[in-house]
Short mmCIF file of N, CA and C in Angstrom, two decimals:
data_model
loop_
_atom_site.label_atom_id
_atom_site.label_comp_id
_atom_site.label_asym_id
_atom_site.label_seq_id
_atom_site.Cartn_x
_atom_site.Cartn_y
_atom_site.Cartn_z
N UNK A 1 61.46 87.85 101.45
CA UNK A 1 61.88 87.03 100.31
C UNK A 1 61.47 87.65 98.98
N UNK A 2 60.46 88.50 98.99
CA UNK A 2 59.99 89.06 97.72
C UNK A 2 60.33 90.54 97.55
N UNK A 3 61.20 91.06 98.39
CA UNK A 3 61.58 92.47 98.28
C UNK A 3 62.41 92.73 97.03
N UNK A 4 62.31 93.93 96.48
CA UNK A 4 63.08 94.29 95.29
C UNK A 4 64.58 94.23 95.55
N UNK A 5 64.96 94.25 96.81
CA UNK A 5 66.37 94.28 97.21
C UNK A 5 66.88 92.91 97.68
N UNK A 6 66.03 91.87 97.68
CA UNK A 6 66.41 90.58 98.24
C UNK A 6 67.65 89.99 97.58
N UNK A 7 67.66 89.89 96.27
CA UNK A 7 68.80 89.30 95.57
C UNK A 7 70.08 90.11 95.83
N UNK A 8 70.05 91.46 95.73
CA UNK A 8 71.26 92.22 96.05
C UNK A 8 71.73 92.03 97.49
N UNK A 9 70.83 91.94 98.45
CA UNK A 9 71.23 91.74 99.84
C UNK A 9 71.90 90.38 100.01
N UNK A 10 71.29 89.35 99.46
CA UNK A 10 71.89 88.01 99.56
C UNK A 10 73.26 87.97 98.89
N UNK A 11 73.38 88.64 97.75
CA UNK A 11 74.67 88.75 97.06
C UNK A 11 75.70 89.45 97.95
N UNK A 12 75.30 90.56 98.57
CA UNK A 12 76.22 91.34 99.41
C UNK A 12 76.67 90.54 100.63
N UNK A 13 75.78 89.77 101.21
CA UNK A 13 76.15 88.93 102.35
C UNK A 13 77.10 87.82 101.90
N UNK A 14 76.77 87.18 100.79
CA UNK A 14 77.62 86.09 100.27
C UNK A 14 79.02 86.59 99.93
N UNK A 15 79.12 87.80 99.38
CA UNK A 15 80.41 88.38 99.00
C UNK A 15 81.18 88.97 100.17
N UNK A 16 80.55 89.02 101.36
CA UNK A 16 81.23 89.60 102.52
C UNK A 16 81.22 91.12 102.52
N UNK A 17 80.33 91.72 101.74
CA UNK A 17 80.23 93.18 101.68
C UNK A 17 79.54 93.72 102.93
N UNK A 18 78.60 92.96 103.44
CA UNK A 18 77.91 93.32 104.67
C UNK A 18 77.57 92.05 105.44
N UNK A 19 77.44 92.20 106.74
CA UNK A 19 76.98 91.09 107.58
C UNK A 19 75.59 91.41 108.12
N UNK A 20 75.06 92.56 107.77
CA UNK A 20 73.75 92.95 108.25
C UNK A 20 73.85 93.76 109.54
N UNK A 21 72.69 94.09 110.08
CA UNK A 21 72.64 94.87 111.32
C UNK A 21 72.62 93.97 112.55
N UNK A 22 72.36 92.68 112.34
CA UNK A 22 72.46 91.65 113.38
C UNK A 22 72.63 90.33 112.65
N UNK A 23 72.63 89.22 113.39
CA UNK A 23 72.77 87.92 112.76
C UNK A 23 71.58 87.55 111.89
N UNK A 24 70.42 88.17 112.14
CA UNK A 24 69.22 87.79 111.40
C UNK A 24 68.51 88.95 110.71
N UNK A 25 69.08 90.16 110.76
CA UNK A 25 68.43 91.31 110.12
C UNK A 25 69.42 92.06 109.25
N UNK A 26 68.88 92.71 108.23
CA UNK A 26 69.70 93.54 107.34
C UNK A 26 69.43 95.02 107.52
N UNK A 27 68.21 95.40 107.86
CA UNK A 27 67.86 96.81 108.00
C UNK A 27 67.81 97.52 106.67
N UNK A 28 67.02 97.02 105.70
CA UNK A 28 67.03 97.60 104.36
C UNK A 28 66.63 99.07 104.29
N UNK A 29 65.77 99.53 105.18
CA UNK A 29 65.34 100.92 105.14
C UNK A 29 66.19 101.86 105.95
N UNK A 30 67.17 101.32 106.67
CA UNK A 30 68.06 102.18 107.46
C UNK A 30 68.96 102.99 106.53
N UNK A 31 69.23 104.21 106.91
CA UNK A 31 70.08 105.09 106.12
C UNK A 31 71.54 104.69 106.29
N UNK A 32 72.27 104.64 105.18
CA UNK A 32 73.71 104.38 105.21
C UNK A 32 74.45 105.68 105.48
N UNK A 33 75.42 105.61 106.37
CA UNK A 33 76.27 106.78 106.55
C UNK A 33 77.49 106.65 105.62
N UNK A 34 78.27 107.70 105.55
CA UNK A 34 79.41 107.73 104.63
C UNK A 34 80.42 106.61 104.92
N UNK A 35 80.64 106.32 106.19
CA UNK A 35 81.59 105.25 106.56
C UNK A 35 81.09 103.90 106.05
N UNK A 36 79.80 103.63 106.20
CA UNK A 36 79.26 102.35 105.75
C UNK A 36 79.35 102.21 104.24
N UNK A 37 79.01 103.26 103.51
CA UNK A 37 79.03 103.17 102.04
C UNK A 37 80.44 102.91 101.54
N UNK A 38 81.41 103.65 102.05
CA UNK A 38 82.80 103.46 101.59
C UNK A 38 83.30 102.08 102.00
N UNK A 39 82.88 101.60 103.15
CA UNK A 39 83.28 100.26 103.59
C UNK A 39 82.67 99.19 102.69
N UNK A 40 81.40 99.34 102.34
CA UNK A 40 80.78 98.39 101.41
C UNK A 40 81.54 98.37 100.08
N UNK A 41 81.87 99.54 99.56
CA UNK A 41 82.58 99.62 98.28
C UNK A 41 83.97 99.01 98.38
N UNK A 42 84.67 99.28 99.47
CA UNK A 42 86.01 98.73 99.70
C UNK A 42 85.95 97.20 99.76
N UNK A 43 84.96 96.67 100.46
CA UNK A 43 84.81 95.22 100.54
C UNK A 43 84.45 94.63 99.17
N UNK A 44 83.60 95.31 98.42
CA UNK A 44 83.23 94.84 97.07
C UNK A 44 84.45 94.82 96.16
N UNK A 45 85.40 95.72 96.41
CA UNK A 45 86.64 95.79 95.62
C UNK A 45 87.67 94.76 96.08
N UNK A 46 87.34 93.98 97.12
CA UNK A 46 88.26 92.94 97.59
C UNK A 46 89.14 93.34 98.75
N UNK A 47 88.79 94.41 99.44
CA UNK A 47 89.55 94.92 100.60
C UNK A 47 91.02 95.18 100.27
N UNK A 48 91.27 96.00 99.26
CA UNK A 48 92.67 96.28 98.91
C UNK A 48 93.44 96.89 100.08
N UNK A 49 94.70 96.50 100.16
CA UNK A 49 95.58 97.06 101.19
C UNK A 49 95.85 98.52 100.87
N UNK A 50 96.10 99.29 101.90
CA UNK A 50 96.37 100.71 101.71
C UNK A 50 97.48 101.13 102.66
N UNK A 51 98.34 102.01 102.18
CA UNK A 51 99.43 102.52 103.02
C UNK A 51 99.35 104.03 103.16
N UNK A 52 98.25 104.59 102.75
CA UNK A 52 98.03 106.03 102.79
C UNK A 52 97.99 106.51 104.24
N UNK A 53 98.60 107.67 104.51
CA UNK A 53 98.48 108.25 105.85
C UNK A 53 97.11 108.90 105.98
N UNK A 54 96.62 108.97 107.18
CA UNK A 54 95.27 109.44 107.44
C UNK A 54 95.21 110.96 107.51
N UNK A 55 94.52 111.60 106.55
CA UNK A 55 94.41 113.07 106.58
C UNK A 55 93.19 113.55 107.39
N UNK A 56 92.35 112.63 107.85
CA UNK A 56 91.07 113.00 108.47
C UNK A 56 91.10 112.88 109.99
N UNK A 57 90.79 113.97 110.66
CA UNK A 57 90.78 113.98 112.13
C UNK A 57 89.58 113.20 112.70
N UNK A 58 88.58 112.92 111.88
CA UNK A 58 87.39 112.22 112.36
C UNK A 58 87.34 110.75 111.94
N UNK A 59 88.50 110.21 111.54
CA UNK A 59 88.61 108.78 111.22
C UNK A 59 89.65 108.20 112.18
N UNK A 60 89.18 107.67 113.32
CA UNK A 60 90.11 107.18 114.33
C UNK A 60 90.86 105.92 113.89
N UNK A 61 92.11 105.83 114.31
CA UNK A 61 92.91 104.64 114.03
C UNK A 61 92.22 103.41 114.60
N UNK A 62 92.15 102.36 113.79
CA UNK A 62 91.59 101.10 114.24
C UNK A 62 90.08 100.96 114.12
N UNK A 63 89.38 102.01 113.70
CA UNK A 63 87.93 101.89 113.56
C UNK A 63 87.60 101.00 112.36
N UNK A 64 86.40 100.44 112.31
CA UNK A 64 86.05 99.47 111.27
C UNK A 64 86.16 100.04 109.86
N UNK A 65 86.08 101.34 109.71
CA UNK A 65 86.07 101.95 108.37
C UNK A 65 87.39 102.62 108.02
N UNK A 66 88.38 102.58 108.89
CA UNK A 66 89.63 103.29 108.63
C UNK A 66 90.29 102.87 107.32
N UNK A 67 90.49 101.59 107.10
CA UNK A 67 91.14 101.13 105.86
C UNK A 67 90.32 101.49 104.64
N UNK A 68 89.00 101.38 104.74
CA UNK A 68 88.13 101.70 103.61
C UNK A 68 88.23 103.17 103.24
N UNK A 69 88.20 104.04 104.23
CA UNK A 69 88.27 105.48 103.97
C UNK A 69 89.63 105.84 103.38
N UNK A 70 90.70 105.29 103.93
CA UNK A 70 92.04 105.61 103.42
C UNK A 70 92.21 105.09 101.99
N UNK A 71 91.65 103.91 101.70
CA UNK A 71 91.68 103.37 100.34
C UNK A 71 90.90 104.30 99.39
N UNK A 72 89.72 104.70 99.81
CA UNK A 72 88.90 105.58 98.97
C UNK A 72 89.59 106.92 98.74
N UNK A 73 90.23 107.44 99.76
CA UNK A 73 90.96 108.70 99.64
C UNK A 73 92.16 108.54 98.68
N UNK A 74 92.92 107.47 98.87
CA UNK A 74 94.12 107.24 98.05
C UNK A 74 93.77 107.04 96.58
N UNK A 75 92.57 106.55 96.31
CA UNK A 75 92.16 106.26 94.94
C UNK A 75 91.24 107.31 94.34
N UNK A 76 91.10 108.45 95.01
CA UNK A 76 90.31 109.55 94.47
C UNK A 76 88.81 109.31 94.48
N UNK A 77 88.35 108.34 95.26
CA UNK A 77 86.92 108.05 95.36
C UNK A 77 86.25 109.08 96.25
N UNK A 78 86.99 109.56 97.24
CA UNK A 78 86.51 110.63 98.10
C UNK A 78 87.66 111.58 98.41
N UNK A 79 87.31 112.82 98.61
CA UNK A 79 88.28 113.81 99.07
C UNK A 79 87.91 114.26 100.48
N UNK A 80 86.82 113.69 101.01
CA UNK A 80 86.32 114.10 102.30
C UNK A 80 85.33 115.24 102.14
N UNK A 81 84.81 115.69 103.26
CA UNK A 81 83.86 116.81 103.23
C UNK A 81 84.59 118.15 103.35
N UNK A 82 85.82 118.11 103.77
CA UNK A 82 86.77 119.22 103.69
C UNK A 82 88.16 118.62 103.84
N UNK A 83 89.19 119.41 103.92
CA UNK A 83 90.55 118.86 103.90
C UNK A 83 90.89 118.00 105.12
N UNK A 84 90.20 118.20 106.24
CA UNK A 84 90.51 117.47 107.47
C UNK A 84 89.43 116.50 107.92
N UNK A 85 88.29 116.48 107.24
CA UNK A 85 87.16 115.68 107.72
C UNK A 85 86.57 114.81 106.61
N UNK A 86 86.23 113.59 107.02
CA UNK A 86 85.51 112.68 106.14
C UNK A 86 84.02 112.68 106.47
N UNK A 87 83.67 113.00 107.69
CA UNK A 87 82.28 112.99 108.18
C UNK A 87 81.68 111.59 108.08
N UNK A 88 82.29 110.61 108.76
CA UNK A 88 81.87 109.22 108.63
C UNK A 88 80.43 108.94 109.06
N UNK A 89 79.92 109.68 110.01
CA UNK A 89 78.58 109.41 110.52
C UNK A 89 77.48 110.19 109.80
N UNK A 90 77.86 111.03 108.85
CA UNK A 90 76.86 111.80 108.10
C UNK A 90 76.12 110.87 107.15
N UNK A 91 74.82 111.07 107.00
CA UNK A 91 74.08 110.26 106.03
C UNK A 91 74.67 110.44 104.63
N UNK A 92 74.71 109.37 103.88
CA UNK A 92 75.24 109.42 102.52
C UNK A 92 74.06 109.53 101.56
N UNK A 93 74.07 110.55 100.75
CA UNK A 93 72.97 110.75 99.80
C UNK A 93 73.10 109.80 98.62
N UNK A 94 72.01 109.66 97.90
CA UNK A 94 72.01 108.85 96.68
C UNK A 94 73.03 109.39 95.68
N UNK A 95 73.15 110.71 95.60
CA UNK A 95 74.12 111.32 94.69
C UNK A 95 75.55 110.97 95.10
N UNK A 96 75.82 110.97 96.40
CA UNK A 96 77.17 110.65 96.87
C UNK A 96 77.53 109.20 96.58
N UNK A 97 76.58 108.28 96.79
CA UNK A 97 76.87 106.86 96.55
C UNK A 97 77.21 106.64 95.08
N UNK A 98 76.40 107.19 94.19
CA UNK A 98 76.64 107.01 92.75
C UNK A 98 77.95 107.70 92.35
N UNK A 99 78.26 108.83 92.96
CA UNK A 99 79.52 109.52 92.67
C UNK A 99 80.71 108.70 93.12
N UNK A 100 80.63 108.07 94.30
CA UNK A 100 81.71 107.18 94.75
C UNK A 100 81.93 106.05 93.74
N UNK A 101 80.86 105.45 93.27
CA UNK A 101 80.97 104.36 92.29
C UNK A 101 81.58 104.86 90.98
N UNK A 102 81.13 106.01 90.53
CA UNK A 102 81.64 106.60 89.29
C UNK A 102 83.14 106.86 89.40
N UNK A 103 83.56 107.41 90.51
CA UNK A 103 84.99 107.67 90.72
C UNK A 103 85.78 106.38 90.83
N UNK A 104 85.19 105.36 91.46
CA UNK A 104 85.83 104.05 91.57
C UNK A 104 86.17 103.51 90.18
N UNK A 105 85.32 103.78 89.22
CA UNK A 105 85.54 103.32 87.85
C UNK A 105 86.34 104.31 86.99
N UNK A 106 86.88 105.34 87.60
CA UNK A 106 87.73 106.27 86.87
C UNK A 106 86.99 107.39 86.16
N UNK A 107 85.76 107.65 86.55
CA UNK A 107 84.94 108.75 86.00
C UNK A 107 84.73 108.64 84.49
N UNK A 108 84.23 107.49 84.03
CA UNK A 108 83.98 107.38 82.59
C UNK A 108 82.90 108.36 82.13
N UNK A 109 83.05 108.82 80.91
CA UNK A 109 82.09 109.77 80.34
C UNK A 109 80.80 109.04 79.96
N UNK A 110 79.66 109.55 80.39
CA UNK A 110 78.40 108.96 79.94
C UNK A 110 78.14 109.35 78.49
N UNK A 111 77.36 108.54 77.80
CA UNK A 111 77.02 108.87 76.41
C UNK A 111 75.57 109.31 76.27
N UNK A 112 74.86 109.42 77.37
CA UNK A 112 73.50 109.95 77.35
C UNK A 112 73.54 111.38 77.89
N UNK A 113 72.59 112.19 77.48
CA UNK A 113 72.62 113.59 77.88
C UNK A 113 71.69 113.94 79.02
N UNK A 114 70.57 113.26 79.12
CA UNK A 114 69.62 113.59 80.17
C UNK A 114 68.81 112.35 80.49
N UNK A 115 68.59 112.13 81.77
CA UNK A 115 67.83 110.97 82.18
C UNK A 115 66.76 111.35 83.20
N UNK A 116 67.13 112.15 84.18
CA UNK A 116 66.23 112.51 85.26
C UNK A 116 66.03 114.02 85.33
N UNK A 117 64.80 114.48 85.49
CA UNK A 117 64.54 115.92 85.51
C UNK A 117 65.11 116.64 86.74
N UNK A 118 65.47 115.88 87.78
CA UNK A 118 66.00 116.51 88.99
C UNK A 118 67.53 116.43 89.06
N UNK A 119 68.18 116.12 87.94
CA UNK A 119 69.63 116.10 87.85
C UNK A 119 70.03 117.09 86.76
N UNK A 120 70.71 118.15 87.17
CA UNK A 120 71.06 119.25 86.26
C UNK A 120 72.54 119.22 85.89
N UNK A 121 72.87 119.77 84.76
CA UNK A 121 74.24 119.72 84.25
C UNK A 121 75.26 120.36 85.18
N UNK A 122 74.86 121.28 86.04
CA UNK A 122 75.81 121.92 86.95
C UNK A 122 76.01 121.18 88.26
N UNK A 123 75.27 120.12 88.50
CA UNK A 123 75.39 119.36 89.75
C UNK A 123 76.67 118.55 89.76
N UNK A 124 77.32 118.46 90.93
CA UNK A 124 78.59 117.72 91.02
C UNK A 124 78.41 116.26 90.64
N UNK A 125 77.24 115.74 90.78
CA UNK A 125 76.95 114.33 90.54
C UNK A 125 76.34 114.08 89.16
N UNK A 126 76.21 115.11 88.33
CA UNK A 126 75.53 115.00 87.04
C UNK A 126 76.06 113.84 86.19
N UNK A 127 77.35 113.84 85.90
CA UNK A 127 77.91 112.79 85.04
C UNK A 127 77.82 111.42 85.70
N UNK A 128 77.99 111.38 87.02
CA UNK A 128 77.91 110.10 87.74
C UNK A 128 76.52 109.49 87.62
N UNK A 129 75.50 110.30 87.77
CA UNK A 129 74.13 109.78 87.68
C UNK A 129 73.82 109.34 86.25
N UNK A 130 74.22 110.12 85.25
CA UNK A 130 74.00 109.72 83.87
C UNK A 130 74.70 108.40 83.56
N UNK A 131 75.94 108.28 84.00
CA UNK A 131 76.71 107.05 83.81
C UNK A 131 76.03 105.87 84.49
N UNK A 132 75.57 106.07 85.73
CA UNK A 132 74.92 104.98 86.47
C UNK A 132 73.61 104.58 85.82
N UNK A 133 72.86 105.53 85.33
CA UNK A 133 71.60 105.21 84.66
C UNK A 133 71.87 104.47 83.35
N UNK A 134 72.86 104.92 82.62
CA UNK A 134 73.23 104.28 81.36
C UNK A 134 73.62 102.82 81.57
N UNK A 135 74.30 102.53 82.67
CA UNK A 135 74.74 101.16 82.97
C UNK A 135 73.69 100.33 83.69
N UNK A 136 72.56 100.92 84.03
CA UNK A 136 71.51 100.18 84.73
C UNK A 136 71.74 100.06 86.22
N UNK A 137 72.65 100.85 86.76
CA UNK A 137 72.91 100.84 88.19
C UNK A 137 71.75 101.49 88.93
N UNK A 138 71.17 102.52 88.34
CA UNK A 138 69.99 103.15 88.90
C UNK A 138 68.93 103.29 87.83
N UNK A 139 67.69 103.14 88.26
CA UNK A 139 66.56 103.37 87.36
C UNK A 139 65.71 104.51 87.90
N UNK A 140 66.21 105.16 88.94
CA UNK A 140 65.48 106.27 89.54
C UNK A 140 64.46 105.80 90.55
N UNK A 141 63.58 106.72 90.91
CA UNK A 141 62.56 106.44 91.92
C UNK A 141 61.20 106.85 91.37
N UNK A 142 60.21 106.88 92.23
CA UNK A 142 58.86 107.27 91.82
C UNK A 142 58.87 108.60 91.07
N UNK A 143 58.04 108.69 90.07
CA UNK A 143 57.91 109.93 89.32
C UNK A 143 59.01 110.16 88.31
N UNK A 144 59.85 109.17 88.05
CA UNK A 144 60.90 109.31 87.06
C UNK A 144 62.06 110.18 87.49
N UNK A 145 62.18 110.44 88.78
CA UNK A 145 63.26 111.28 89.30
C UNK A 145 64.33 110.42 89.96
N UNK A 146 65.53 110.96 90.10
CA UNK A 146 66.62 110.27 90.79
C UNK A 146 66.59 110.55 92.29
N UNK A 147 66.16 111.73 92.68
CA UNK A 147 66.11 112.17 94.08
C UNK A 147 67.51 112.12 94.71
N UNK A 148 68.42 112.92 94.15
CA UNK A 148 69.83 112.86 94.53
C UNK A 148 70.11 113.19 95.99
N UNK A 149 69.31 114.04 96.60
CA UNK A 149 69.62 114.48 97.95
C UNK A 149 69.01 113.62 99.04
N UNK A 150 68.21 112.62 98.66
CA UNK A 150 67.66 111.72 99.67
C UNK A 150 68.77 110.86 100.24
N UNK A 151 68.72 110.59 101.54
CA UNK A 151 69.70 109.65 102.10
C UNK A 151 69.54 108.28 101.44
N UNK A 152 70.64 107.65 101.15
CA UNK A 152 70.62 106.34 100.51
C UNK A 152 70.45 105.27 101.58
N UNK A 153 69.49 104.39 101.39
CA UNK A 153 69.26 103.33 102.35
C UNK A 153 70.24 102.18 102.12
N UNK A 154 70.29 101.29 103.10
CA UNK A 154 71.14 100.11 102.97
C UNK A 154 70.72 99.27 101.76
N UNK A 155 69.40 99.12 101.55
CA UNK A 155 68.92 98.35 100.40
C UNK A 155 69.34 99.00 99.09
N UNK A 156 69.21 100.32 98.98
CA UNK A 156 69.60 101.01 97.76
C UNK A 156 71.10 100.91 97.52
N UNK A 157 71.89 101.03 98.58
CA UNK A 157 73.34 100.99 98.44
C UNK A 157 73.80 99.64 97.92
N UNK A 158 73.34 98.54 98.53
CA UNK A 158 73.79 97.23 98.05
C UNK A 158 73.21 96.92 96.67
N UNK A 159 72.07 97.47 96.36
CA UNK A 159 71.50 97.28 95.01
C UNK A 159 72.35 97.99 93.97
N UNK A 160 72.81 99.21 94.27
CA UNK A 160 73.72 99.91 93.34
C UNK A 160 74.99 99.08 93.13
N UNK A 161 75.56 98.55 94.22
CA UNK A 161 76.79 97.75 94.10
C UNK A 161 76.54 96.47 93.31
N UNK A 162 75.43 95.82 93.58
CA UNK A 162 75.07 94.59 92.87
C UNK A 162 74.92 94.85 91.37
N UNK A 163 74.16 95.87 91.03
CA UNK A 163 73.94 96.19 89.62
C UNK A 163 75.24 96.60 88.94
N UNK A 164 76.13 97.26 89.69
CA UNK A 164 77.42 97.65 89.14
C UNK A 164 78.21 96.40 88.75
N UNK A 165 78.22 95.40 89.60
CA UNK A 165 78.96 94.18 89.29
C UNK A 165 78.30 93.39 88.17
N UNK A 166 76.99 93.39 88.13
CA UNK A 166 76.26 92.58 87.15
C UNK A 166 76.11 93.24 85.79
N UNK A 167 76.38 94.55 85.70
CA UNK A 167 76.24 95.28 84.43
C UNK A 167 77.56 95.93 84.03
N UNK A 168 78.52 95.11 83.60
CA UNK A 168 79.83 95.70 83.25
C UNK A 168 79.76 96.62 82.06
#
């Protein structure tokens, strides 16, 4: 009840973004894979219909994340890990989650130049992290760093989504 992620988790359950890992658990420290993150984002967007054909050999027809991945692909949120693969079971890094959110919003330009010492201007996620920090979606982690390559946990993922909705 007193976790830093409690309000975002309750919000995510209420909005139908997640049902948890069981009827009574959420698994806040469990790592989110790419399929889960895109599915959470798709659900947060209202589960838009998609008619895109599937370019990914590793996204089986009828799987729980198929519509989410095809929606994300059709809307430029993801291009996959290569032309034929989405890598749904791969852990999703903090940088990837923030990049998906940034692309979902059309890649707006941040107005801040530097926020975290571990995010460099040449990184693919540079603008996404600056934008997310500017909007209050992320405040970083211990030591004032973003830690872009760490796997994003379920608690962190729903917190990013919650803050995104609450900080327009």
